[in-house]
Tab-separated table of C-alpha atoms and ligand atoms in Angstrom:
chain	number	residue	atom	x	y	z
A	314	MET	CA	14.435	-13.622	5.964
A	315	THR	CA	10.658	-13.395	5.709
A	316	LYS	CA	9.208	-10.022	6.743
A	317	GLN	CA	5.702	-9.957	8.146
A	318	ILE	CA	3.508	-6.896	7.716
A	319	ALA	CA	0.115	-6.464	9.389
A	320	ILE	CA	-2.224	-4.114	7.517
A	321	ALA	CA	-4.807	-3.122	10.086
A	322	ALA	CA	-7.133	-0.333	11.212
A	323	SER	CA	-9.935	-0.317	13.741
A	324	LYS	CA	-12.186	1.492	11.254
A	325	GLY	CA	-13.926	0.021	8.210
A	326	GLY	CA	-13.326	1.088	4.613
A	327	THR	CA	-9.950	2.786	5.119
A	328	GLY	CA	-8.238	1.002	2.217
A	329	LYS	CA	-6.711	-1.947	4.117
A	330	THR	CA	-7.533	-4.557	1.469
A	331	THR	CA	-6.665	-2.234	-1.429
A	332	THR	CA	-3.333	-1.507	0.268
A	333	THR	CA	-2.592	-5.204	0.944
A	334	TRP	CA	-3.375	-6.117	-2.666
A	335	ASN	CA	-1.388	-3.363	-4.380
A	336	LEU	CA	1.484	-3.341	-1.891
A	337	GLY	CA	1.801	-7.106	-2.465
A	338	PHE	CA	1.969	-6.683	-6.238
A	339	GLY	CA	4.373	-3.755	-5.914
A	340	LEU	CA	6.725	-5.806	-3.729
A	341	ALA	CA	6.528	-8.653	-6.268
A	342	LEU	CA	7.387	-6.190	-9.071
A	343	ALA	CA	10.427	-5.226	-6.994
A	344	GLY	CA	11.510	-8.901	-7.107
A	345	ALA	CA	10.013	-10.305	-3.887
A	346	ARG	CA	8.036	-13.523	-3.324
A	347	VAL	CA	4.858	-12.394	-1.613
A	348	LEU	CA	2.121	-14.184	0.308
A	349	LEU	CA	-1.153	-12.360	1.007
A	350	VAL	CA	-3.080	-13.723	3.978
A	351	ASP	CA	-6.729	-12.726	4.307
A	352	CYS	CA	-7.617	-12.482	7.997
A	353	ASP	CA	-11.056	-10.987	7.328
A	354	PRO	CA	-14.163	-13.218	6.981
A	355	GLN	CA	-15.360	-10.808	4.255
A	356	ASP	CA	-12.955	-12.784	2.006
A	357	ASN	CA	-12.348	-9.659	-0.087
A	358	LEU	CA	-8.878	-10.610	-1.340
A	359	ARG	CA	-10.232	-13.788	-2.919
A	360	PHE	CA	-12.967	-11.814	-4.695
A	361	ILE	CA	-10.374	-9.378	-5.999
A	362	ALA	CA	-7.997	-12.169	-7.045
A	363	GLY	CA	-10.954	-13.844	-8.783
A	364	THR	CA	-10.010	-17.280	-7.495
A	365	GLY	CA	-12.442	-20.013	-6.486
A	366	GLU	CA	-13.040	-21.434	-3.027
A	367	SER	CA	-10.110	-23.372	-1.695
A	368	PRO	CA	-9.879	-26.160	0.906
A	369	SER	CA	-6.774	-24.510	2.390
A	370	THR	CA	-7.661	-21.249	4.144
A	371	LEU	CA	-6.706	-19.400	7.305
A	372	ALA	CA	-9.816	-20.946	8.904
A	373	SER	CA	-8.783	-24.502	7.971
A	374	MET	CA	-5.279	-23.823	9.313
A	375	ILE	CA	-6.648	-22.651	12.677
A	376	GLU	CA	-8.612	-25.904	12.682
A	377	GLY	CA	-5.364	-27.860	12.178
A	378	GLY	CA	-5.217	-28.149	8.383
A	379	ASP	CA	-2.320	-27.796	5.944
A	380	MET	CA	-1.142	-24.661	4.239
A	381	THR	CA	-1.508	-24.633	0.446
A	382	PRO	CA	-1.821	-21.062	-0.785
A	383	GLN	CA	-3.393	-20.249	-4.146
A	384	PRO	CA	-1.071	-18.953	-6.861
A	385	VAL	CA	-2.266	-15.529	-8.044
A	386	ARG	CA	0.649	-14.404	-10.254
A	387	GLU	CA	4.229	-15.554	-10.759
A	388	SER	CA	5.451	-14.257	-7.363
A	389	VAL	CA	2.163	-13.630	-5.553
A	390	TRP	CA	0.212	-16.208	-3.541
A	391	LEU	CA	-2.986	-15.926	-1.514
A	392	LEU	CA	-4.180	-17.748	1.575
A	393	PRO	CA	-7.930	-16.965	1.605
A	394	SER	CA	-9.767	-16.404	4.881
A	395	GLY	CA	-12.355	-19.165	4.584
A	396	GLY	CA	-15.201	-16.631	4.959
A	397	ARG	CA	-17.774	-17.454	7.652
A	398	ARG	CA	-15.720	-20.457	8.681
A	399	LEU	CA	-12.982	-18.073	9.840
A	400	MET	CA	-15.488	-16.305	12.092
A	401	GLN	CA	-16.365	-19.660	13.657
A	402	ALA	CA	-12.718	-20.747	13.937
A	403	LEU	CA	-11.748	-17.443	15.614
A	404	SER	CA	-14.503	-17.636	18.202
A	405	ALA	CA	-13.934	-21.368	18.814
A	406	ALA	CA	-10.186	-20.862	19.397
A	407	GLU	CA	-9.511	-21.434	23.093
A	408	SER	CA	-6.770	-18.843	23.404
A	409	LEU	CA	-4.864	-16.284	21.387
A	410	LYS	CA	-2.116	-18.894	21.061
A	411	ALA	CA	-4.515	-21.147	19.145
A	412	ILE	CA	-4.548	-18.366	16.524
A	413	THR	CA	-0.903	-17.251	16.697
A	414	SER	CA	0.475	-20.815	16.318
A	415	PRO	CA	-1.083	-21.400	12.871
A	416	LEU	CA	-0.027	-17.876	11.877
A	417	LYS	CA	3.579	-18.761	12.766
A	418	GLN	CA	3.202	-21.923	10.705
A	419	VAL	CA	2.070	-19.751	7.756
A	420	LEU	CA	5.189	-17.630	8.156
A	421	LYS	CA	7.492	-20.637	8.073
A	422	SER	CA	5.819	-22.180	5.038
A	423	ARG	CA	7.381	-22.496	1.616
A	424	VAL	CA	6.093	-22.876	-1.907
A	425	GLU	CA	8.128	-24.618	-4.569
A	426	GLY	CA	10.773	-25.158	-1.894
A	427	GLU	CA	11.368	-21.461	-1.238
A	428	ALA	CA	10.375	-19.133	1.594
A	429	PHE	CA	8.426	-15.907	1.079
A	430	ASP	CA	10.178	-12.541	1.273
A	431	PHE	CA	7.039	-10.798	2.510
A	432	VAL	CA	3.863	-12.034	4.167
A	433	LEU	CA	1.110	-9.387	4.231
A	434	PHE	CA	-1.872	-9.847	6.550
A	435	ASP	CA	-5.105	-8.067	5.583
A	436	CYS	CA	-6.951	-7.557	8.893
A	437	PRO	CA	-10.672	-7.075	9.523
A	438	PRO	CA	-12.000	-3.602	10.470
A	439	GLU	CA	-11.641	-3.938	14.234
A	440	PHE	CA	-8.842	-4.523	16.662
A	441	GLY	CA	-10.192	-7.880	17.829
A	442	ARG	CA	-8.742	-11.386	18.176
A	443	ALA	CA	-7.557	-11.747	14.573
A	444	ALA	CA	-5.774	-8.384	14.419
A	445	SER	CA	-4.238	-8.802	17.911
A	446	ALA	CA	-2.848	-12.217	16.949
A	447	VAL	CA	-1.533	-10.911	13.625
A	448	VAL	CA	0.159	-7.895	15.202
A	449	SER	CA	1.847	-10.129	17.765
A	450	VAL	CA	3.562	-12.179	15.010
A	451	SER	CA	4.386	-9.273	12.676
A	452	ASP	CA	7.515	-7.167	12.184
A	453	TYR	CA	5.673	-4.100	10.995
A	454	LEU	CA	2.192	-2.606	11.429
A	455	LEU	CA	0.887	-0.558	8.521
A	456	ILE	CA	-2.248	1.455	9.287
A	457	PRO	CA	-4.242	2.940	6.405
A	458	CYS	CA	-6.075	6.029	7.711
A	459	VAL	CA	-8.868	7.588	5.700
A	460	SER	CA	-8.222	11.342	5.265
A	461	THR	CA	-11.168	12.646	7.266
A	462	TRP	CA	-11.504	14.135	10.735
A	463	LEU	CA	-13.325	11.033	12.004
A	464	GLY	CA	-10.831	8.723	10.293
A	465	LEU	CA	-8.084	10.379	12.287
A	466	ARG	CA	-9.997	9.931	15.563
A	467	SER	CA	-10.209	6.145	14.978
A	468	ILE	CA	-6.504	5.833	14.297
A	469	GLU	CA	-5.691	8.006	17.329
A	470	GLN	CA	-7.640	5.524	19.499
A	471	MET	CA	-6.001	2.564	17.810
A	472	ILE	CA	-2.490	3.934	18.350
A	473	GLU	CA	-3.292	4.495	22.035
A	474	PHE	CA	-4.422	0.877	22.227
A	475	VAL	CA	-1.365	-0.445	20.381
A	476	ASP	CA	0.939	1.566	22.634
A	477	THR	CA	-0.619	0.246	25.812
A	478	HIS	CA	-1.332	-3.354	24.800
A	479	THR	CA	1.555	-4.461	22.658
A	480	ARG	CA	4.414	-3.652	24.974
A	481	ASP	CA	5.386	-7.317	24.977
A	482	ALA	CA	4.840	-7.749	21.267
A	483	ARG	CA	7.494	-7.180	18.655
A	484	ILE	CA	5.890	-3.984	17.368
A	485	ASP	CA	6.966	-0.640	18.794
A	486	SER	CA	6.550	2.895	17.497
A	487	GLU	CA	9.476	2.486	15.110
A	488	GLN	CA	7.687	-0.408	13.464
A	489	THR	CA	4.366	1.309	12.949
A	490	GLY	CA	3.568	3.356	9.867
A	491	ILE	CA	0.406	5.305	9.126
A	492	VAL	CA	-0.530	6.038	5.533
A	493	LEU	CA	-3.286	8.480	4.610
A	494	THR	CA	-5.744	7.148	2.051
A	495	PHE	CA	-8.620	8.687	0.051
A	496	TYR	CA	-6.624	11.918	-0.049
A	497	THR	CA	-7.990	14.679	-2.259
A	498	THR	CA	-7.216	18.353	-2.845
A	499	ARG	CA	-10.780	19.010	-4.032
A	500	ARG	CA	-11.720	19.856	-0.444
A	501	GLY	CA	-9.665	21.494	2.266
A	502	GLY	CA	-10.418	18.829	4.890
A	503	PRO	CA	-7.923	16.135	3.880
A	504	GLU	CA	-4.996	18.592	3.864
A	505	ALA	CA	-5.967	19.781	7.369
A	506	VAL	CA	-6.148	16.106	8.399
A	507	ARG	CA	-2.672	15.509	6.925
A	508	GLN	CA	-1.218	18.375	8.953
A	509	GLU	CA	-2.919	17.256	12.170
A	510	ALA	CA	-1.822	13.641	11.561
A	511	LYS	CA	1.797	14.801	11.168
A	512	LYS	CA	1.607	16.584	14.526
A	513	LEU	CA	-0.073	13.645	16.255
A	514	PHE	CA	1.902	10.748	14.848
A	515	LYS	CA	5.250	12.410	13.992
A	516	ASN	CA	7.698	9.921	12.488
A	517	ARG	CA	5.053	7.220	12.331
A	518	MET	CA	3.460	9.146	9.425
A	519	LEU	CA	4.551	7.888	6.048
A	520	LYS	CA	5.253	10.488	3.363
A	521	THR	CA	3.140	8.666	0.785
A	522	LEU	CA	-0.396	9.958	0.307
A	523	VAL	CA	-2.742	7.541	-1.418
A	524	ARG	CA	-5.073	9.782	-3.400
A	525	GLU	CA	-8.752	9.031	-3.974
A	526	ARG	CA	-8.706	7.551	-7.473
A	527	THR	CA	-11.236	5.447	-9.388
A	528	GLU	CA	-8.596	3.151	-10.949
A	529	LEU	CA	-8.013	1.630	-7.495
A	530	ASP	CA	-11.653	0.560	-7.386
A	531	TYR	CA	-12.020	-0.441	-11.078
A	532	SER	CA	-8.822	-2.525	-11.106
A	533	GLN	CA	-10.295	-4.757	-8.380
A	534	GLU	CA	-13.391	-5.478	-10.446
A	535	ALA	CA	-11.000	-6.469	-13.279
A	536	HIS	CA	-9.119	-8.791	-10.835
A	537	LYS	CA	-5.916	-6.828	-11.421
A	538	SER	CA	-3.460	-4.764	-9.442
A	539	VAL	CA	-3.405	-1.057	-10.201
A	540	PHE	CA	0.051	-1.591	-11.767
A	541	GLU	CA	-1.454	-3.976	-14.338
A	542	TYR	CA	-4.719	-2.093	-14.855
A	543	ALA	CA	-3.458	1.485	-15.123
A	544	PRO	CA	0.351	1.560	-14.889
A	545	SER	CA	0.620	5.309	-15.629
A	546	SER	CA	-2.125	6.381	-13.215
A	547	ASP	CA	-1.911	8.371	-9.981
A	548	GLY	CA	-3.060	5.234	-8.118
A	549	ALA	CA	-0.091	3.260	-9.474
A	550	ALA	CA	2.279	6.139	-8.650
A	551	ASP	CA	0.994	6.368	-5.068
A	552	TYR	CA	1.264	2.631	-4.416
A	553	SER	CA	4.686	2.551	-6.041
A	554	SER	CA	5.766	5.267	-3.589
A	555	LEU	CA	4.295	3.264	-0.702
A	556	VAL	CA	6.195	0.144	-1.798
A	557	LYS	CA	9.498	2.067	-1.676
A	558	GLU	CA	8.726	3.534	1.751
A	559	VAL	CA	7.705	0.159	3.174
A	560	ILE	CA	10.854	-1.530	1.832
A	561	LYS	CA	12.921	1.231	3.477
A	562	ARG	CA	11.130	1.003	6.820
A	563	ALA	CA	10.219	-2.669	7.104
A	564	GLY	CA	12.323	-4.488	4.498
B	1498	ATP	N1	-7.560	5.539	-2.668
B	1498	ATP	C1	-8.748	5.100	-3.087
B	1498	ATP	N2	-9.465	5.807	-3.995
B	1498	ATP	C2	-10.686	5.380	-4.419
B	1498	ATP	N3	-11.271	4.231	-4.013
B	1498	ATP	C3	-10.596	3.477	-3.114
B	1498	ATP	C4	-9.311	3.858	-2.609
B	1498	ATP	N4	-8.903	2.908	-1.724
B	1498	ATP	C5	-9.879	1.989	-1.683
B	1498	ATP	N5	-10.891	2.313	-2.503
B	1498	ATP	C6	-12.171	1.607	-2.684
B	1498	ATP	O1	-12.915	1.822	-1.485
B	1498	ATP	C7	-13.547	0.628	-1.037
B	1498	ATP	C8	-13.024	0.253	0.348
B	1498	ATP	O2	-11.642	-0.075	0.243
B	1498	ATP	P1	-11.039	-1.360	0.958
B	1498	ATP	O3	-11.934	-2.525	0.746
B	1498	ATP	O4	-9.642	-1.479	0.531
B	1498	ATP	O5	-11.118	-0.886	2.472
B	1498	ATP	P2	-10.961	-1.803	3.766
B	1498	ATP	O6	-10.359	-0.930	4.806
B	1498	ATP	O7	-10.279	-3.057	3.435
B	1498	ATP	O8	-12.491	-2.108	4.112
B	1498	ATP	P3	-13.006	-3.131	5.274
B	1498	ATP	O9	-12.853	-2.379	6.540
B	1498	ATP	O10	-14.436	-3.396	4.890
B	1498	ATP	O11	-12.143	-4.341	5.212
B	1498	ATP	C9	-13.247	-0.422	-2.111
B	1498	ATP	O12	-14.325	-0.456	-3.009
B	1498	ATP	C10	-11.996	0.099	-2.826
B	1498	ATP	O13	-11.956	-0.261	-4.178
B	1499	MG	MG1	-10.835	-5.058	3.863
């Protein structure tokens, strides 16, 4: 059965796209067929994948088009956002259902006659229409939280929102995981944030800490996953740990 994971945070630059990209590749390395869906008009996943513009995007699907994802690697596919056109399609949509219906169609889709094992949705940095629709069709919500005091405040607000607004959705506290990103021991702050986050979010906190590492940035410029670019690095080790935790919790 296809598992749907929303990667979302109400704050910008927390590592959502980096997490979607590397988690996707890690799941594929573990034998899964993975579809990455870019729900952010910034179109970052397509830049990282290094693929050209495509007629089939999330925007074109919301406008009633077909679903033809781009192949990225043997078991990884990408449905790009459509950039500015997604912004227009989201605001033109008459209701949330006009966004959730095409998302459900994405989930049911097949390539080469086979379903996906995982569909990962990279959400924009806000909890707006796109993220709300994605969360309502997902099995699991993964929230990357930057390891700073302010980063924690944003996620605290977002969790409050999720708890009060998604009562009817399929996501509950058991299906929400928070992963700290940009973690470093060079300063004391991130460790204090980790301890506070554990107290605040209890079993929603994942054990994996994604450390602040340059290979995560450089690998994107090279259009590669961190596993391909620097397989023995800390970045690869951290995302490999995240893959295992996500399979255990959401798989
Ligand atoms: N753990 C990390 N260590 C170092 N650099 C990182 C790490 N995670 C992400 N980055 C870099 O930080 C920048 C922001 O990351 P990313 O784009 O994944 O965040 P985002 O939450 O998707 O941002 P946005 O809110 O704009 O969508 C990127 O240049 C990325 O390469
Ligand atoms: Mg992003």
